[in-house]
């Protein structure tokens, strides 16, 4: 059988096909070998995860040997809805090493032909809600096999859904099966930028299996009902495309009507996405939910300081700010801890509790607590209170992807490369519409009932641009930090995720943060003189400081680690940059409603539907989930769980002077 796979691949290439894909999913033979539920063999092809994968590995090697080196060879595998995640990763690593060029993630098997009919009963609600059914498993593969191209198939119906999966880093390729059957022109529509989003989607209405199917007790009955019924619809009319298009138009009109009730959040960083996530959860009890739209100037969510940070959760705040910030900090920390009860969250983010360490002068106490990528010295002591008693460390990039996918799964729309350039208000300053500039050119107007400004360090400039007659300006200071990301010289394990601060030893800010993707983040002292670039753009880091951080990395990282073959005797810098933290003069964030009198001085203090949430400084990640929760409560007219009076707009503003032209470089 293994030989025949190779022969089939060879014949395919000889027939002119550019590549082949090995089908090891959907309950077919190779998938049955991989699954512990169907493979009960006790010989060389059963038992352990690698033994169950042996025949698949042999097939990959046979196919690879039968075709030319430049021939693309992929493999289609199942998501792990019904199998052990760790086992699947072990199998997949061995399969990739055997010679595949990409991995396609799909789902459905003999255990449950997932989403092949309307009669699914055990699938999570979040999976049903989103387009990309199997994106959690794709994200896990990405974290374990970062260099392997991934194709994601299953559930895609819209251009936005496909773009979100690719831009979110979950995959490089999108597979379309049933949507292409329903509309063969769909791939061209998706790639044609002249076609608006509402025209680049497949039929989005769910079609259930025939009513009698539920009484058979057989899962496969009714399989493909969606395709069959739509095909019938097309073939029974003289104008099939118009018939199908009418359904698409009715769906589009409904979406546009919902946008009249939209909530727009400007800023796709941690604060904006946490608010969108919490707000969407709070609306679950409503029959008619408003649209939630996140507008991000960058080319992806988490594009600025939210991803360029250490990734620490804590509620330890130094100096006089401690009393004010600790209630919000502990509240937010507890919410993050609740999310960490979910295995999907832990896998996506690399979450590791109580993994923050400080290096002090000493005599070697607790050196064994440090991760193996730190080259220890006997004159050190290691402290665990550098960020307080309770801490956790995550990969900010993984957190951003998790938040993005959670929001998309709950119906939140995320618009990237989009800047807010105008707002239309009623006579009493209630928000009516906003105007966006997309990709620097096209302008779009969105009717909305609420507007939240959560655009990080750009929030003061955006506020001033939208409300030039405001009697107040948001007070701010520059707080930038240059950083590098380098390869972890040691083998990546769960213990690699850790935060290590050298500030107690050297008397100034210098820190490492190990991540679950095989990298180490490094950041040094603050820069209070840098000039903030315009939204969606970046600034070059200081060459001297980058060199200084590189020298510290050479000094303190275990560059001669021999725990795996990929070790190197010098720092391998993967990327570098400068992050601008959203900092206020007071050091406190603003979490507040904007009253009518805050927009024009002569107006009464009436609600406007406009809100501000910004200024979290270095603590945006750890304060993010709590800030998102209380902001969502504020926007719904509920009493927030904690007192927000210290974070009011009044506390975070100064009297307006002449319009500023120095908030950022244009």
PDB file of C-alpha atoms in Angstrom, residues 595-606:
ATOM      1  CA  UNK A 595     -19.901  64.087  28.297  1.00  0.00           C
ATOM      2  CA  UNK A 596     -21.357  66.660  25.930  1.00  0.00           C
ATOM      3  CA  UNK A 597     -19.618  69.428  27.893  1.00  0.00           C
ATOM      4  CA  UNK A 598     -16.262  67.699  27.249  1.00  0.00           C
ATOM      5  CA  UNK A 599     -16.756  68.225  23.510  1.00  0.00           C
ATOM      6  CA  UNK A 600     -18.084  71.797  23.457  1.00  0.00           C
ATOM      7  CA  UNK A 601     -17.860  73.951  26.543  1.00  0.00           C
ATOM      8  CA  UNK A 602     -21.342  75.499  26.447  1.00  0.00           C
ATOM      9  CA  UNK A 603     -23.185  72.180  26.341  1.00  0.00           C
ATOM     10  CA  UNK A 604     -24.666  70.516  29.395  1.00  0.00           C
ATOM     11  CA  UNK A 605     -23.100  67.343  30.789  1.00  0.00           C
ATOM     12  CA  UNK A 606     -25.240  64.937  28.770  1.00  0.00           C
TER      13      UNK A 606
END
